[in-house]
PDB file of C-alpha atoms in Angstrom:
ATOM      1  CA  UNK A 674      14.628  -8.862   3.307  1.00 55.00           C
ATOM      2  CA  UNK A 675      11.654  -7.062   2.274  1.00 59.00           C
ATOM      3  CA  UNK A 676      12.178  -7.339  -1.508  1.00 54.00           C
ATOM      4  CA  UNK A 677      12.692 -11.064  -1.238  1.00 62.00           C
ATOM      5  CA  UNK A 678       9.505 -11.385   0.778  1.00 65.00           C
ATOM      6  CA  UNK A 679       7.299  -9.770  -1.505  1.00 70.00           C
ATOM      7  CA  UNK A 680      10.074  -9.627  -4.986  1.00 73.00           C
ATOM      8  CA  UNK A 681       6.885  -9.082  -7.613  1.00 80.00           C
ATOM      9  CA  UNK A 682       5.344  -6.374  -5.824  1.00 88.00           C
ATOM     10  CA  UNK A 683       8.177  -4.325  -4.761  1.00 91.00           C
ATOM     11  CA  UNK A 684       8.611  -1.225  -6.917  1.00 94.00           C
ATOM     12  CA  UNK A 685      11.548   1.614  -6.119  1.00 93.00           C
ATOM     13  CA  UNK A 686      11.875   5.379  -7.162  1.00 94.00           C
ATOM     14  CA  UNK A 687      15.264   6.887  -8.210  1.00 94.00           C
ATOM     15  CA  UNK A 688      17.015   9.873  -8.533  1.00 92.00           C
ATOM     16  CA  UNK A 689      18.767  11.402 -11.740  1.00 92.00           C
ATOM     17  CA  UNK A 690      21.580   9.785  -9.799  1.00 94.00           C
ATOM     18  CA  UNK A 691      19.855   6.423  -9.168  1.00 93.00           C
ATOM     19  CA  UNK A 692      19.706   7.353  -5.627  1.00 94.00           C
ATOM     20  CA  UNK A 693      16.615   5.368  -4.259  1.00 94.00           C
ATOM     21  CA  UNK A 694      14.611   8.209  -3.351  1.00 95.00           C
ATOM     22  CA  UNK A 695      11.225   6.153  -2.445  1.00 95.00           C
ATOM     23  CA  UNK A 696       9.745   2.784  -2.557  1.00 95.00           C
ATOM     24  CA  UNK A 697       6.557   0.962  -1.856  1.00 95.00           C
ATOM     25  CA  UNK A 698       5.610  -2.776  -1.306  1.00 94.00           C
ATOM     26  CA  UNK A 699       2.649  -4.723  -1.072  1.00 94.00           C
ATOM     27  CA  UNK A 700       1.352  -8.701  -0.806  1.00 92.00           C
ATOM     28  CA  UNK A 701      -1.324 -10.702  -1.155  1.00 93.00           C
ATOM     29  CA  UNK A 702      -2.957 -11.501   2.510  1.00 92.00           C
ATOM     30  CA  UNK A 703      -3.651 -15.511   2.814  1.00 92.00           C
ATOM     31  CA  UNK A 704      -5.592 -17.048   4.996  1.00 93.00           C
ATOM     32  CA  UNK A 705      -9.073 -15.272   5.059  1.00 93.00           C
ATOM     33  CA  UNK A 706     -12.165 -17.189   5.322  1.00 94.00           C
ATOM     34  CA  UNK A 707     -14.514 -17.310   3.353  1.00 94.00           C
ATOM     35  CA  UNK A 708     -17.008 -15.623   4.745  1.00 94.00           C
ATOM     36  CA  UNK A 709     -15.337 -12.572   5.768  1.00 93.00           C
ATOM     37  CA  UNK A 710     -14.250 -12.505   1.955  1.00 93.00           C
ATOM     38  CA  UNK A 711     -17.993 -12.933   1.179  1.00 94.00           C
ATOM     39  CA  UNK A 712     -18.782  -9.872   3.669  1.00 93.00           C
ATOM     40  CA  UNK A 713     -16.148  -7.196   2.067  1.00 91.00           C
ATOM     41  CA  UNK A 714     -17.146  -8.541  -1.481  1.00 93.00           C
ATOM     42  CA  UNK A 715     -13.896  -9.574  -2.080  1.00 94.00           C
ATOM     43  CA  UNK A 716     -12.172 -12.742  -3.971  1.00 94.00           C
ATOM     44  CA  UNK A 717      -8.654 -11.932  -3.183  1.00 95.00           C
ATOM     45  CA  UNK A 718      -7.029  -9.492  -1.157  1.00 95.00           C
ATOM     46  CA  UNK A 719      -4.069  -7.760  -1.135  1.00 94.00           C
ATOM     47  CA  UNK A 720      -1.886  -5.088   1.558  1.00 94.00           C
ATOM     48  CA  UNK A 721       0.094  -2.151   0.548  1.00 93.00           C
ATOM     49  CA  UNK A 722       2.488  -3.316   3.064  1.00 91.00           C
ATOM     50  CA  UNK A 723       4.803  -0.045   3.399  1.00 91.00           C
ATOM     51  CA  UNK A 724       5.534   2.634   1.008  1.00 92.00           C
ATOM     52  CA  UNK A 725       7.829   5.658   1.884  1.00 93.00           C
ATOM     53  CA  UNK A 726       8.798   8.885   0.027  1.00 94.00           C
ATOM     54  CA  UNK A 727      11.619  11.091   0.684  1.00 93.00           C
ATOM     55  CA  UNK A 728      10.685  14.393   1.947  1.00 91.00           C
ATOM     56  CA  UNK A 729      12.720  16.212  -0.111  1.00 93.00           C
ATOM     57  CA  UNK A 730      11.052  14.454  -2.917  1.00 93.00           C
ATOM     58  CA  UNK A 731       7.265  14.477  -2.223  1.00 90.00           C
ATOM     59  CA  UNK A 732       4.413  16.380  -4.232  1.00 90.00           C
ATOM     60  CA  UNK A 733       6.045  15.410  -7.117  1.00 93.00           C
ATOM     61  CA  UNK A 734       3.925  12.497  -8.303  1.00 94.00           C
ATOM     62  CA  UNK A 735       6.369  10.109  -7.031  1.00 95.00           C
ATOM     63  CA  UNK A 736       3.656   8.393  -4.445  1.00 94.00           C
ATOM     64  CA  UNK A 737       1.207   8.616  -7.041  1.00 95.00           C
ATOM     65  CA  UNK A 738       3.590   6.231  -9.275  1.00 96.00           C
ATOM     66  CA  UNK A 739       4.588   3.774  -6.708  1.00 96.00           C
ATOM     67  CA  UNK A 740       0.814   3.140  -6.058  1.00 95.00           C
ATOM     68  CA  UNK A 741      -0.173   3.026  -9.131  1.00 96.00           C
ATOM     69  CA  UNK A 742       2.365   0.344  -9.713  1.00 96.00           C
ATOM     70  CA  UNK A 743       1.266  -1.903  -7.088  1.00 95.00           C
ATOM     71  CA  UNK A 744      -1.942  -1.226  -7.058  1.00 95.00           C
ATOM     72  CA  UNK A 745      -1.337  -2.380 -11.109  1.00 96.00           C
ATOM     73  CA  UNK A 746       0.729  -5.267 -10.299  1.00 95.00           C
ATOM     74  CA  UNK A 747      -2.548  -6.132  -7.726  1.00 95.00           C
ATOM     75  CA  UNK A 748      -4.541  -6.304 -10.640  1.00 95.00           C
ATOM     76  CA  UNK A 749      -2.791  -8.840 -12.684  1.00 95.00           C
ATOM     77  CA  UNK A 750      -2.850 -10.958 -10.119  1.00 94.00           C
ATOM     78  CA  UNK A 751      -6.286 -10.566  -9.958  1.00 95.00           C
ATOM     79  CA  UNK A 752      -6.425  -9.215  -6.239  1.00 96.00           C
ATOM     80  CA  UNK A 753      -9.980  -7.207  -5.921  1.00 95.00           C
ATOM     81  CA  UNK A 754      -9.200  -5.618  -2.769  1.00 95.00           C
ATOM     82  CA  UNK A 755      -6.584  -4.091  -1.119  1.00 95.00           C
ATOM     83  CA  UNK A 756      -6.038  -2.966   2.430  1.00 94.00           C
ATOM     84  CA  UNK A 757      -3.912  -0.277   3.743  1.00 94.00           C
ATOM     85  CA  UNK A 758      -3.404   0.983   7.080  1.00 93.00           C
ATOM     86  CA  UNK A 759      -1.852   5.152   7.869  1.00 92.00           C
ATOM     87  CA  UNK A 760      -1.451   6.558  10.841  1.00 91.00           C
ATOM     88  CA  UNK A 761      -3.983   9.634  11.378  1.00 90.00           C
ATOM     89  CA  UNK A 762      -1.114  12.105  11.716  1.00 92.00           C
ATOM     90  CA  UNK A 763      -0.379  11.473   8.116  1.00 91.00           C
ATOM     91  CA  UNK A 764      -2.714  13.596   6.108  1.00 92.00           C
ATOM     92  CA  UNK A 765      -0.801  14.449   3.072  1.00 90.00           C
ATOM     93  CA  UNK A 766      -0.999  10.041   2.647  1.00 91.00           C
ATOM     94  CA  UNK A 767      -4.361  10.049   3.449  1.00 93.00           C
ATOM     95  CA  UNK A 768      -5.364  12.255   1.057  1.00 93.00           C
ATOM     96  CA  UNK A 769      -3.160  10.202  -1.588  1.00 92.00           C
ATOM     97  CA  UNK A 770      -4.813   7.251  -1.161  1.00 94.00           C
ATOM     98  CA  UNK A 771      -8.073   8.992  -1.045  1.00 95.00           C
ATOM     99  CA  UNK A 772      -7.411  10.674  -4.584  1.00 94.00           C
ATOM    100  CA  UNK A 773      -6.751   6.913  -5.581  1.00 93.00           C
ATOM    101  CA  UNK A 774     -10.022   5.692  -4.483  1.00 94.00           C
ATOM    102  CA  UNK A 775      -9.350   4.085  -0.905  1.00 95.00           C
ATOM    103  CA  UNK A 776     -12.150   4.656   1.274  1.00 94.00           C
ATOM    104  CA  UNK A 777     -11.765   4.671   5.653  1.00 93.00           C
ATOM    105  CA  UNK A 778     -13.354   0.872   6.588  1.00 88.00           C
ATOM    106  CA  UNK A 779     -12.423   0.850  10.072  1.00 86.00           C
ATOM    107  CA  UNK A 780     -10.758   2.629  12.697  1.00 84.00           C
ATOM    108  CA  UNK A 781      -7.197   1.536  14.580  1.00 84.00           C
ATOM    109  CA  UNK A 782      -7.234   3.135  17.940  1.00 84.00           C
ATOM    110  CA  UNK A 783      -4.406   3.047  21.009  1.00 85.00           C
ATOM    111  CA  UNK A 784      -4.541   3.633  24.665  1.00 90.00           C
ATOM    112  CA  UNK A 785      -1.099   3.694  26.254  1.00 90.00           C
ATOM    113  CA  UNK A 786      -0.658   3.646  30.148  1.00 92.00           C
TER     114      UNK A 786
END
């Protein structure tokens, strides 16, 4: 369901084996108005929706390549800005996307009862 939601900017890693071994998937957010897109300096703007690598599997440029390739596909479709949102526990993604040029906008914070 997630491929056929978002089929041009869904991009999978495999295996020797062509075990699926990580993935990542992004699409253009609609909707905005024009004035927020005037505030972030932004024409269009797209999400890095999910992207997952297996443990087994990680620090091997893997990430690197799945984000690359959306953040590529982005660019032909002439998205300017792109969004992403990682939970705090997840440093070693952080630091990914950091590497890659994403910069902290805004905080998400939770209180549970």
């Amino acid at each position: 369901m997630m491929y056929e939601r978002n089929e041009d900017n869904f991009f999978v890693a495999e295996d020797d084996r062509g075990n699926i071994i990580g993935f990542a998937t992004g699409y253009e957010k609609k909707g905005i108005p024009q004035e927020v897109l005037m505030s972030w300096k932004a024409r269009r703007v797209g999400y890095l929706d999910l992207m997952a690598v297996d443990l087994q599997h990680r620090k091997q440029g893997i990430g690197t390549a799945l984000l690359n390739s959306v953040l590529d596909q982005f660019e032909v479709q002439n998205i300017d800005t792109i969004h992403l949102d990682v939970p705090s526990t997840e440093q070693d993604a952080i630091r990914l996307y950091q590497k890659l040029g994403f910069k902290t906008r805004a905080y998400s914070m939770v209180k549970q009862p």
